[in-house]
PDB file of C-alpha atoms and ligand atoms in Angstrom:
ATOM      1  CA  UNK A   1       7.064 -16.728 -14.125  1.00 44.00           C
ATOM      2  CA  UNK A   2      10.847 -16.333 -14.285  1.00 48.00           C
ATOM      3  CA  UNK A   3      12.706 -14.503 -11.578  1.00 60.00           C
ATOM      4  CA  UNK A   4      12.572 -10.720 -11.666  1.00 54.00           C
ATOM      5  CA  UNK A   5      15.866  -9.324 -12.754  1.00 81.00           C
ATOM      6  CA  UNK A   6      16.472  -6.200 -10.802  1.00 90.00           C
ATOM      7  CA  UNK A   7      19.913  -4.682 -11.111  1.00 94.00           C
ATOM      8  CA  UNK A   8      20.822  -2.933  -7.920  1.00 97.00           C
ATOM      9  CA  UNK A   9      18.372  -2.329  -5.120  1.00 98.00           C
ATOM     10  CA  UNK A  10      18.816   0.806  -3.027  1.00 98.00           C
ATOM     11  CA  UNK A  11      16.797   0.882   0.177  1.00 98.00           C
ATOM     12  CA  UNK A  12      16.495   4.383   1.612  1.00 98.00           C
ATOM     13  CA  UNK A  13      15.617   3.936   5.280  1.00 98.00           C
ATOM     14  CA  UNK A  14      16.832   0.591   6.564  1.00 98.00           C
ATOM     15  CA  UNK A  15      14.238   0.018   9.273  1.00 97.00           C
ATOM     16  CA  UNK A  16      11.684  -2.752   9.678  1.00 97.00           C
ATOM     17  CA  UNK A  17      10.083  -2.078   6.282  1.00 98.00           C
ATOM     18  CA  UNK A  18      13.156  -1.253   4.180  1.00 98.00           C
ATOM     19  CA  UNK A  19      15.347  -3.838   5.902  1.00 98.00           C
ATOM     20  CA  UNK A  20      12.779  -6.614   5.448  1.00 98.00           C
ATOM     21  CA  UNK A  21      12.426  -5.768   1.734  1.00 98.00           C
ATOM     22  CA  UNK A  22      16.220  -5.906   1.334  1.00 98.00           C
ATOM     23  CA  UNK A  23      16.403  -9.247   3.166  1.00 98.00           C
ATOM     24  CA  UNK A  24      13.545 -10.749   1.147  1.00 98.00           C
ATOM     25  CA  UNK A  25      15.047  -9.750  -2.216  1.00 98.00           C
ATOM     26  CA  UNK A  26      18.464 -10.969  -1.141  1.00 97.00           C
ATOM     27  CA  UNK A  27      16.959 -14.307  -0.130  1.00 96.00           C
ATOM     28  CA  UNK A  28      15.233 -14.511  -3.535  1.00 96.00           C
ATOM     29  CA  UNK A  29      18.548 -13.743  -5.291  1.00 95.00           C
ATOM     30  CA  UNK A  30      16.979 -11.298  -7.723  1.00 96.00           C
ATOM     31  CA  UNK A  31      19.373  -8.346  -7.262  1.00 96.00           C
ATOM     32  CA  UNK A  32      22.939  -7.868  -8.335  1.00 95.00           C
ATOM     33  CA  UNK A  33      23.653  -5.761  -5.258  1.00 97.00           C
ATOM     34  CA  UNK A  34      21.656  -4.419  -2.302  1.00 98.00           C
ATOM     35  CA  UNK A  35      22.671  -1.005  -0.963  1.00 98.00           C
ATOM     36  CA  UNK A  36      21.268   0.594   2.192  1.00 98.00           C
ATOM     37  CA  UNK A  37      21.013   4.291   2.951  1.00 98.00           C
ATOM     38  CA  UNK A  38      20.362   5.415   6.519  1.00 98.00           C
ATOM     39  CA  UNK A  39      20.619   8.638   8.512  1.00 97.00           C
ATOM     40  CA  UNK A  40      22.863   7.151  11.178  1.00 97.00           C
ATOM     41  CA  UNK A  41      26.257   5.542  10.685  1.00 98.00           C
ATOM     42  CA  UNK A  42      25.361   2.970  13.368  1.00 98.00           C
ATOM     43  CA  UNK A  43      22.311   1.845  11.355  1.00 98.00           C
ATOM     44  CA  UNK A  44      24.533   1.376   8.300  1.00 98.00           C
ATOM     45  CA  UNK A  45      26.937  -0.738  10.351  1.00 98.00           C
ATOM     46  CA  UNK A  46      24.102  -2.854  11.786  1.00 98.00           C
ATOM     47  CA  UNK A  47      22.573  -3.369   8.338  1.00 98.00           C
ATOM     48  CA  UNK A  48      25.855  -4.675   6.917  1.00 98.00           C
ATOM     49  CA  UNK A  49      26.688  -6.743  10.012  1.00 98.00           C
ATOM     50  CA  UNK A  50      23.246  -8.390   9.989  1.00 97.00           C
ATOM     51  CA  UNK A  51      23.605  -9.247   6.288  1.00 97.00           C
ATOM     52  CA  UNK A  52      20.617  -7.067   5.365  1.00 98.00           C
ATOM     53  CA  UNK A  53      22.545  -5.121   2.705  1.00 98.00           C
ATOM     54  CA  UNK A  54      25.827  -5.629   0.862  1.00 98.00           C
ATOM     55  CA  UNK A  55      26.972  -2.101   1.636  1.00 98.00           C
ATOM     56  CA  UNK A  56      25.496   1.005   3.236  1.00 98.00           C
ATOM     57  CA  UNK A  57      26.011   4.741   3.339  1.00 98.00           C
ATOM     58  CA  UNK A  58      24.611   7.815   5.065  1.00 98.00           C
ATOM     59  CA  UNK A  59      25.045   9.783   1.836  1.00 98.00           C
ATOM     60  CA  UNK A  60      22.225   9.245  -0.638  1.00 98.00           C
ATOM     61  CA  UNK A  61      23.765  11.891  -2.911  1.00 97.00           C
ATOM     62  CA  UNK A  62      26.792   9.670  -3.430  1.00 97.00           C
ATOM     63  CA  UNK A  63      24.824   6.461  -4.035  1.00 98.00           C
ATOM     64  CA  UNK A  64      22.276   7.808  -6.534  1.00 98.00           C
ATOM     65  CA  UNK A  65      24.745   8.747  -9.314  1.00 98.00           C
ATOM     66  CA  UNK A  66      26.095   5.149  -9.237  1.00 97.00           C
ATOM     67  CA  UNK A  67      22.755   3.743 -10.435  1.00 98.00           C
ATOM     68  CA  UNK A  68      21.910   2.517 -13.927  1.00 97.00           C
ATOM     69  CA  UNK A  69      18.737   1.798 -15.908  1.00 96.00           C
ATOM     70  CA  UNK A  70      16.967  -1.251 -14.469  1.00 96.00           C
ATOM     71  CA  UNK A  71      17.947  -0.466 -10.880  1.00 98.00           C
ATOM     72  CA  UNK A  72      15.300   0.005  -8.186  1.00 98.00           C
ATOM     73  CA  UNK A  73      15.100   2.481  -5.290  1.00 98.00           C
ATOM     74  CA  UNK A  74      12.739   1.688  -2.386  1.00 98.00           C
ATOM     75  CA  UNK A  75      12.001   4.731  -0.201  1.00 98.00           C
ATOM     76  CA  UNK A  76      11.066   3.417   3.250  1.00 98.00           C
ATOM     77  CA  UNK A  77      11.258   6.504   5.450  1.00 98.00           C
ATOM     78  CA  UNK A  78       8.523   8.110   7.602  1.00 96.00           C
ATOM     79  CA  UNK A  79       5.802   9.635   5.386  1.00 97.00           C
ATOM     80  CA  UNK A  80       6.756  13.280   5.850  1.00 96.00           C
ATOM     81  CA  UNK A  81      10.429  12.580   5.113  1.00 98.00           C
ATOM     82  CA  UNK A  82       9.620  11.251   1.629  1.00 98.00           C
ATOM     83  CA  UNK A  83       9.713  14.688  -0.029  1.00 98.00           C
ATOM     84  CA  UNK A  84      13.298  15.447   0.927  1.00 98.00           C
ATOM     85  CA  UNK A  85      14.368  12.033  -0.431  1.00 98.00           C
ATOM     86  CA  UNK A  86      12.517  12.822  -3.678  1.00 98.00           C
ATOM     87  CA  UNK A  87      14.365  16.167  -3.943  1.00 98.00           C
ATOM     88  CA  UNK A  88      17.705  14.375  -3.796  1.00 98.00           C
ATOM     89  CA  UNK A  89      16.508  11.764  -6.282  1.00 98.00           C
ATOM     90  CA  UNK A  90      15.511  14.534  -8.687  1.00 98.00           C
ATOM     91  CA  UNK A  91      18.936  16.082  -8.450  1.00 98.00           C
ATOM     92  CA  UNK A  92      21.234  13.070  -8.427  1.00 97.00           C
ATOM     93  CA  UNK A  93      19.542  10.067 -10.037  1.00 96.00           C
ATOM     94  CA  UNK A  94      20.228   9.044 -13.640  1.00 96.00           C
ATOM     95  CA  UNK A  95      17.343   8.214 -16.007  1.00 96.00           C
ATOM     96  CA  UNK A  96      15.883   4.704 -16.294  1.00 96.00           C
ATOM     97  CA  UNK A  97      15.873   3.892 -12.585  1.00 98.00           C
ATOM     98  CA  UNK A  98      12.566   2.885 -10.929  1.00 98.00           C
ATOM     99  CA  UNK A  99      11.421   4.446  -7.661  1.00 98.00           C
ATOM    100  CA  UNK A 100       8.847   3.001  -5.294  1.00 98.00           C
ATOM    101  CA  UNK A 101       7.999   3.685  -1.674  1.00 98.00           C
ATOM    102  CA  UNK A 102       6.354   2.055   1.319  1.00 98.00           C
ATOM    103  CA  UNK A 103       4.576   4.971   2.991  1.00 98.00           C
ATOM    104  CA  UNK A 104       1.204   4.272   4.617  1.00 98.00           C
ATOM    105  CA  UNK A 105      -0.430   7.319   2.972  1.00 98.00           C
ATOM    106  CA  UNK A 106      -0.336   7.616  -0.810  1.00 98.00           C
ATOM    107  CA  UNK A 107      -1.955  11.045  -1.391  1.00 98.00           C
ATOM    108  CA  UNK A 108       0.840  12.796   0.461  1.00 98.00           C
ATOM    109  CA  UNK A 109       3.492  10.908  -1.544  1.00 98.00           C
ATOM    110  CA  UNK A 110       1.810  11.941  -4.796  1.00 98.00           C
ATOM    111  CA  UNK A 111       1.613  15.582  -3.618  1.00 98.00           C
ATOM    112  CA  UNK A 112       5.294  15.473  -2.567  1.00 98.00           C
ATOM    113  CA  UNK A 113       6.228  14.190  -6.052  1.00 98.00           C
ATOM    114  CA  UNK A 114       4.160  16.953  -7.661  1.00 98.00           C
ATOM    115  CA  UNK A 115       5.947  19.587  -5.584  1.00 98.00           C
ATOM    116  CA  UNK A 116       9.364  18.171  -6.501  1.00 98.00           C
ATOM    117  CA  UNK A 117       8.856  17.291 -10.195  1.00 98.00           C
ATOM    118  CA  UNK A 118       5.777  19.356 -11.110  1.00 97.00           C
ATOM    119  CA  UNK A 119       3.914  16.072 -11.800  1.00 96.00           C
ATOM    120  CA  UNK A 120       4.235  12.445 -10.710  1.00 97.00           C
ATOM    121  CA  UNK A 121       7.019  11.053 -12.911  1.00 98.00           C
ATOM    122  CA  UNK A 122       6.435   7.820 -14.834  1.00 98.00           C
ATOM    123  CA  UNK A 123       9.288   6.090 -12.991  1.00 98.00           C
ATOM    124  CA  UNK A 124       7.636   6.538  -9.572  1.00 98.00           C
ATOM    125  CA  UNK A 125       5.311   3.702  -8.538  1.00 98.00           C
ATOM    126  CA  UNK A 126       3.690   4.555  -5.181  1.00 98.00           C
ATOM    127  CA  UNK A 127       3.190   1.496  -2.997  1.00 98.00           C
ATOM    128  CA  UNK A 128       2.172   0.353   0.466  1.00 98.00           C
ATOM    129  CA  UNK A 129       2.933  -3.029   2.030  1.00 98.00           C
ATOM    130  CA  UNK A 130       0.106  -4.097   4.343  1.00 98.00           C
ATOM    131  CA  UNK A 131       2.540  -5.760   6.655  1.00 96.00           C
ATOM    132  CA  UNK A 132       4.560  -4.695   9.623  1.00 93.00           C
ATOM    133  CA  UNK A 133       4.629  -4.957  13.356  1.00 94.00           C
ATOM    134  CA  UNK A 134       4.748  -2.758  16.425  1.00 94.00           C
ATOM    135  CA  UNK A 135       8.520  -3.190  16.331  1.00 95.00           C
ATOM    136  CA  UNK A 136      10.695  -0.850  14.333  1.00 94.00           C
ATOM    137  CA  UNK A 137      14.286  -0.365  13.322  1.00 96.00           C
ATOM    138  CA  UNK A 138      16.925  -2.327  11.464  1.00 97.00           C
ATOM    139  CA  UNK A 139      17.176  -5.093  14.082  1.00 97.00           C
ATOM    140  CA  UNK A 140      13.476  -5.900  13.617  1.00 97.00           C
ATOM    141  CA  UNK A 141      13.895  -6.649   9.873  1.00 98.00           C
ATOM    142  CA  UNK A 142      12.890 -10.172   8.735  1.00 97.00           C
ATOM    143  CA  UNK A 143      13.126 -11.865   5.365  1.00 97.00           C
ATOM    144  CA  UNK A 144       9.584 -13.277   5.655  1.00 97.00           C
ATOM    145  CA  UNK A 145       7.761 -10.091   6.704  1.00 98.00           C
ATOM    146  CA  UNK A 146       5.990  -9.812   3.340  1.00 98.00           C
ATOM    147  CA  UNK A 147       5.330 -13.516   2.743  1.00 97.00           C
ATOM    148  CA  UNK A 148       1.621 -13.964   2.013  1.00 94.00           C
ATOM    149  CA  UNK A 149       0.923 -10.305   2.743  1.00 97.00           C
ATOM    150  CA  UNK A 150      -0.743  -7.834   0.420  1.00 98.00           C
ATOM    151  CA  UNK A 151       0.981  -4.926  -1.236  1.00 98.00           C
ATOM    152  CA  UNK A 152      -1.147  -2.123  -2.604  1.00 98.00           C
ATOM    153  CA  UNK A 153       0.308  -0.223  -5.555  1.00 98.00           C
ATOM    154  CA  UNK A 154      -1.402   3.011  -6.601  1.00 98.00           C
ATOM    155  CA  UNK A 155      -0.097   3.609 -10.137  1.00 98.00           C
ATOM    156  CA  UNK A 156      -1.162   6.792 -11.953  1.00 97.00           C
ATOM    157  CA  UNK A 157      -2.194   7.165 -15.598  1.00 96.00           C
ATOM    158  CA  UNK A 158       1.332   8.103 -16.666  1.00 96.00           C
ATOM    159  CA  UNK A 159       3.135   5.406 -14.638  1.00 98.00           C
ATOM    160  CA  UNK A 160       5.518   3.591 -17.007  1.00 98.00           C
ATOM    161  CA  UNK A 161       4.629  -0.040 -17.742  1.00 98.00           C
ATOM    162  CA  UNK A 162       8.220  -1.205 -17.298  1.00 97.00           C
ATOM    163  CA  UNK A 163       8.510   0.557 -13.954  1.00 98.00           C
ATOM    164  CA  UNK A 164       5.205  -0.860 -12.721  1.00 98.00           C
ATOM    165  CA  UNK A 165       6.227  -4.359 -13.823  1.00 97.00           C
ATOM    166  CA  UNK A 166       9.601  -4.092 -12.094  1.00 97.00           C
ATOM    167  CA  UNK A 167       8.004  -3.078  -8.775  1.00 98.00           C
ATOM    168  CA  UNK A 168       5.324  -5.741  -9.062  1.00 97.00           C
ATOM    169  CA  UNK A 169       7.915  -8.441  -9.721  1.00 97.00           C
ATOM    170  CA  UNK A 170      10.072  -7.280  -6.828  1.00 97.00           C
ATOM    171  CA  UNK A 171       7.168  -7.592  -4.386  1.00 98.00           C
ATOM    172  CA  UNK A 172       6.222 -10.980  -5.808  1.00 97.00           C
ATOM    173  CA  UNK A 173       9.810 -12.114  -5.327  1.00 97.00           C
ATOM    174  CA  UNK A 174       9.442 -11.020  -1.676  1.00 97.00           C
ATOM    175  CA  UNK A 175       6.486 -13.421  -1.408  1.00 97.00           C
ATOM    176  CA  UNK A 176       3.742 -10.793  -1.478  1.00 98.00           C
ATOM    177  CA  UNK A 177       0.456 -10.520  -3.365  1.00 98.00           C
ATOM    178  CA  UNK A 178       0.171  -7.281  -5.356  1.00 98.00           C
ATOM    179  CA  UNK A 179      -3.121  -5.365  -5.590  1.00 98.00           C
ATOM    180  CA  UNK A 180      -3.779  -2.090  -7.388  1.00 98.00           C
ATOM    181  CA  UNK A 181      -6.017   0.714  -6.194  1.00 98.00           C
ATOM    182  CA  UNK A 182      -6.586   4.419  -6.866  1.00 98.00           C
ATOM    183  CA  UNK A 183      -4.750   6.768  -4.470  1.00 98.00           C
ATOM    184  CA  UNK A 184      -7.850   8.334  -2.855  1.00 98.00           C
ATOM    185  CA  UNK A 185      -9.524   4.971  -2.292  1.00 98.00           C
ATOM    186  CA  UNK A 186      -6.343   3.627  -0.695  1.00 98.00           C
ATOM    187  CA  UNK A 187      -6.161   6.509   1.763  1.00 98.00           C
ATOM    188  CA  UNK A 188      -9.856   6.213   2.757  1.00 98.00           C
ATOM    189  CA  UNK A 189      -9.701   2.452   3.225  1.00 98.00           C
ATOM    190  CA  UNK A 190      -6.464   2.580   5.237  1.00 98.00           C
ATOM    191  CA  UNK A 191      -7.787   5.457   7.386  1.00 98.00           C
ATOM    192  CA  UNK A 192     -10.592   3.138   8.474  1.00 98.00           C
ATOM    193  CA  UNK A 193      -8.754  -0.174   8.784  1.00 97.00           C
ATOM    194  CA  UNK A 194      -5.320   0.880  10.014  1.00 98.00           C
ATOM    195  CA  UNK A 195      -5.043   4.544  10.964  1.00 98.00           C
ATOM    196  CA  UNK A 196      -8.211   4.657  13.123  1.00 98.00           C
ATOM    197  CA  UNK A 197      -7.267   1.505  15.100  1.00 98.00           C
ATOM    198  CA  UNK A 198      -3.851   3.035  15.810  1.00 98.00           C
ATOM    199  CA  UNK A 199      -5.495   6.292  17.003  1.00 98.00           C
ATOM    200  CA  UNK A 200      -7.746   4.306  19.332  1.00 98.00           C
ATOM    201  CA  UNK A 201      -4.950   2.095  20.692  1.00 97.00           C
ATOM    202  CA  UNK A 202      -2.578   5.026  21.314  1.00 97.00           C
ATOM    203  CA  UNK A 203      -5.306   7.069  22.967  1.00 96.00           C
ATOM    204  CA  UNK A 204      -6.573   4.232  25.153  1.00 94.00           C
ATOM    205  CA  UNK A 205      -3.110   3.385  26.477  1.00 92.00           C
ATOM    206  CA  UNK A 206      -2.295   7.083  26.943  1.00 92.00           C
ATOM    207  CA  UNK A 207      -5.572   7.626  28.844  1.00 90.00           C
ATOM    208  CA  UNK A 208      -4.848   4.755  31.201  1.00 88.00           C
ATOM    209  CA  UNK A 209      -1.162   5.566  31.610  1.00 86.00           C
ATOM    210  CA  UNK A 210      -1.879   9.230  32.443  1.00 80.00           C
ATOM    211  CA  UNK A 211      -4.057   8.524  35.380  1.00 71.00           C
ATOM    212  CA  UNK A 212      -1.811   8.421  38.463  1.00 60.00           C
ATOM    213  CA  UNK A 213      -4.234   6.128  40.274  1.00 67.00           C
ATOM    214  CA  UNK A 214      -3.772   3.675  37.455  1.00 65.00           C
ATOM    215  CA  UNK A 215      -0.037   3.371  37.912  1.00 64.00           C
ATOM    216  CA  UNK A 216      -0.227  -0.374  38.301  1.00 72.00           C
ATOM    217  CA  UNK A 217      -3.206  -0.986  36.100  1.00 73.00           C
ATOM    218  CA  UNK A 218      -1.206  -2.724  33.359  1.00 75.00           C
ATOM    219  CA  UNK A 219      -0.282  -5.411  35.903  1.00 76.00           C
ATOM    220  CA  UNK A 220      -3.902  -6.507  35.947  1.00 74.00           C
ATOM    221  CA  UNK A 221      -4.275  -6.499  32.179  1.00 78.00           C
ATOM    222  CA  UNK A 222      -5.385  -9.727  30.564  1.00 79.00           C
ATOM    223  CA  UNK A 223      -4.726 -11.097  27.093  1.00 82.00           C
ATOM    224  CA  UNK A 224      -7.461  -8.972  25.546  1.00 85.00           C
ATOM    225  CA  UNK A 225      -5.750  -5.767  26.607  1.00 87.00           C
ATOM    226  CA  UNK A 226      -2.449  -7.063  25.281  1.00 88.00           C
ATOM    227  CA  UNK A 227      -3.956  -8.020  21.885  1.00 89.00           C
ATOM    228  CA  UNK A 228      -5.942  -4.834  21.564  1.00 90.00           C
ATOM    229  CA  UNK A 229      -3.140  -2.441  22.469  1.00 92.00           C
ATOM    230  CA  UNK A 230      -0.117  -4.121  20.842  1.00 94.00           C
ATOM    231  CA  UNK A 231      -0.026  -1.464  18.140  1.00 96.00           C
ATOM    232  CA  UNK A 232       0.255   1.355  20.713  1.00 96.00           C
ATOM    233  CA  UNK A 233       3.886   0.280  20.924  1.00 94.00           C
ATOM    234  CA  UNK A 234       4.462   1.381  17.290  1.00 95.00           C
ATOM    235  CA  UNK A 235       6.942   4.063  16.242  1.00 95.00           C
ATOM    236  CA  UNK A 236       5.651   7.552  17.290  1.00 97.00           C
ATOM    237  CA  UNK A 237       7.335   9.471  14.439  1.00 96.00           C
ATOM    238  CA  UNK A 238       5.861   7.144  11.823  1.00 96.00           C
ATOM    239  CA  UNK A 239       2.375   7.534  13.276  1.00 98.00           C
ATOM    240  CA  UNK A 240       2.587  11.291  13.792  1.00 98.00           C
ATOM    241  CA  UNK A 241       3.446  11.594  10.103  1.00 98.00           C
ATOM    242  CA  UNK A 242       0.545   9.360   9.056  1.00 98.00           C
ATOM    243  CA  UNK A 243      -1.934  11.459  11.103  1.00 98.00           C
ATOM    244  CA  UNK A 244      -0.689  14.691   9.511  1.00 98.00           C
ATOM    245  CA  UNK A 245      -0.487  13.249   5.998  1.00 98.00           C
ATOM    246  CA  UNK A 246      -3.944  11.598   5.919  1.00 98.00           C
ATOM    247  CA  UNK A 247      -5.752  14.134   8.098  1.00 98.00           C
ATOM    248  CA  UNK A 248      -9.068  14.452   6.248  1.00 98.00           C
ATOM    249  CA  UNK A 249      -9.721  10.738   5.836  1.00 98.00           C
ATOM    250  CA  UNK A 250      -8.673  10.025   9.441  1.00 98.00           C
ATOM    251  CA  UNK A 251     -10.957  12.783  10.786  1.00 98.00           C
ATOM    252  CA  UNK A 252     -13.863  11.240   8.863  1.00 98.00           C
ATOM    253  CA  UNK A 253     -13.099   7.823  10.335  1.00 98.00           C
ATOM    254  CA  UNK A 254     -12.780   9.250  13.870  1.00 98.00           C
ATOM    255  CA  UNK A 255     -16.090  11.117  13.527  1.00 98.00           C
ATOM    256  CA  UNK A 256     -17.954   8.009  12.425  1.00 98.00           C
ATOM    257  CA  UNK A 257     -16.375   5.994  15.214  1.00 98.00           C
ATOM    258  CA  UNK A 258     -17.205   8.697  17.819  1.00 98.00           C
ATOM    259  CA  UNK A 259     -20.873   8.560  16.815  1.00 98.00           C
ATOM    260  CA  UNK A 260     -20.955   4.798  17.214  1.00 98.00           C
ATOM    261  CA  UNK A 261     -19.076   4.953  20.512  1.00 98.00           C
ATOM    262  CA  UNK A 262     -21.563   7.473  21.909  1.00 98.00           C
ATOM    263  CA  UNK A 263     -24.496   5.398  20.842  1.00 98.00           C
ATOM    264  CA  UNK A 264     -22.908   2.398  22.558  1.00 98.00           C
ATOM    265  CA  UNK A 265     -22.429   4.579  25.628  1.00 98.00           C
ATOM    266  CA  UNK A 266     -26.125   5.471  25.450  1.00 98.00           C
ATOM    267  CA  UNK A 267     -27.109   1.811  25.277  1.00 98.00           C
ATOM    268  CA  UNK A 268     -24.978   1.024  28.351  1.00 98.00           C
ATOM    269  CA  UNK A 269     -26.333   4.043  30.261  1.00 98.00           C
ATOM    270  CA  UNK A 270     -29.948   3.168  29.563  1.00 98.00           C
ATOM    271  CA  UNK A 271     -29.489  -0.576  30.046  1.00 98.00           C
ATOM    272  CA  UNK A 272     -30.600  -1.231  26.458  1.00 98.00           C
ATOM    273  CA  UNK A 273     -29.807  -4.915  26.296  1.00 98.00           C
ATOM    274  CA  UNK A 274     -31.139  -5.351  22.749  1.00 98.00           C
ATOM    275  CA  UNK A 275     -28.927  -2.542  21.425  1.00 98.00           C
ATOM    276  CA  UNK A 276     -25.859  -4.013  23.139  1.00 98.00           C
ATOM    277  CA  UNK A 277     -26.608  -7.469  21.749  1.00 98.00           C
ATOM    278  CA  UNK A 278     -27.087  -5.921  18.304  1.00 98.00           C
ATOM    279  CA  UNK A 279     -23.662  -4.256  18.289  1.00 98.00           C
ATOM    280  CA  UNK A 280     -21.799  -7.200  19.808  1.00 98.00           C
ATOM    281  CA  UNK A 281     -23.479  -9.831  17.605  1.00 98.00           C
ATOM    282  CA  UNK A 282     -22.837  -7.871  14.403  1.00 97.00           C
ATOM    283  CA  UNK A 283     -19.232  -7.180  15.380  1.00 97.00           C
ATOM    284  CA  UNK A 284     -18.590 -10.816  16.321  1.00 96.00           C
ATOM    285  CA  UNK A 285     -20.019 -12.063  13.016  1.00 96.00           C
ATOM    286  CA  UNK A 286     -17.898  -9.580  11.054  1.00 95.00           C
ATOM    287  CA  UNK A 287     -14.727 -10.460  12.982  1.00 94.00           C
ATOM    288  CA  UNK A 288     -15.341 -14.231  12.739  1.00 95.00           C
ATOM    289  CA  UNK A 289     -15.844 -13.898   9.003  1.00 93.00           C
ATOM    290  CA  UNK A 290     -12.561 -11.982   8.693  1.00 86.00           C
ATOM    291  CA  UNK A 291     -10.369 -14.647  10.356  1.00 74.00           C
TER     292      UNK A 291
HETATM  293  N1  LIG B   1       1.427  -1.674  12.726  1.00 88.55           N
HETATM  294  C1  LIG B   1       0.685  -2.714  12.074  1.00 88.55           C
HETATM  295  C2  LIG B   1       0.760  -3.960  12.933  1.00 88.55           C
HETATM  296  O1  LIG B   1       1.577  -4.018  13.827  1.00 88.55           O
HETATM  297  C3  LIG B   1       1.242  -3.001  10.721  1.00 88.55           C
HETATM  298  C4  LIG B   1       1.136  -1.901   9.722  1.00 88.55           C
HETATM  299  C5  LIG B   1       1.395  -0.589  10.037  1.00 88.55           C
HETATM  300  C6  LIG B   1       0.804  -2.189   8.427  1.00 88.55           C
HETATM  301  C7  LIG B   1       1.274   0.417   9.100  1.00 88.55           C
HETATM  302  C8  LIG B   1       0.698  -1.201   7.482  1.00 88.55           C
HETATM  303  C9  LIG B   1       0.926   0.112   7.836  1.00 88.55           C
HETATM  304  O2  LIG B   1       0.787   1.107   6.937  1.00 88.55           O
HETATM  305  O3  LIG B   1       0.029  -4.883  12.717  1.00 88.55           O
END
């Protein structure tokens, strides 16, 4: 396939996710210009200095009217900040521009679009890169973050073919594999595979850190603790937003997990060796299969 020809790329939110997308598309030479938009002047300066964008501004309202048909806007802000970006897009963006986003919850993005436009417009292609790290911010951006990672797009019946194709090609140019999924299925699957593990990691580290007697406990932590809790170092605002935006699916996942945790507790309490071996053997087989 030939290279995607995107005109300008505007990345709103030049953190790990937005910055890495900008770097990847710059490296692939598929954009005429890459423009960053950030809340802080210092982020704009860093993004330009690090070669992540060609230019940057704190004023989205001034950038949007400069766009033309064929340009692409990637909204990479915390989930609950998406709606206010959409409101500005509605007011200031010319027709023919494609919008996509990188939020971890797609139902809330669709509802935000409905509140702003009355329906999800055909030029908005909701998306979610299944890639990231516990690090955040512009200095964490990398041009290979999306290489060999999956991107889930959740197009709607009225999503425009040209817009969908443009977003798909952009992610492919960033080295990613694009999958498509309905919005509700995406949010249920991600609640189980990503949001629940983050809840557990945050709550485990918080439980241990709260206990005064455990002040030094992290000094005795082995590799397992490090691996298991890495994600508890993730950005708190991002994860607060995800919890609030995907509440129902996350509650379902927590409830199922709580049941299984109490039955494991029961097996430990009663010395039920067969039950323990059952859980650990099944989990090991599933995890070994996954790697
Ligand atoms: N935080 C995850 C990690 O460090 C990455 C991730 C986070 C991926 C949120 C997707 C997402 O929606 O591995």
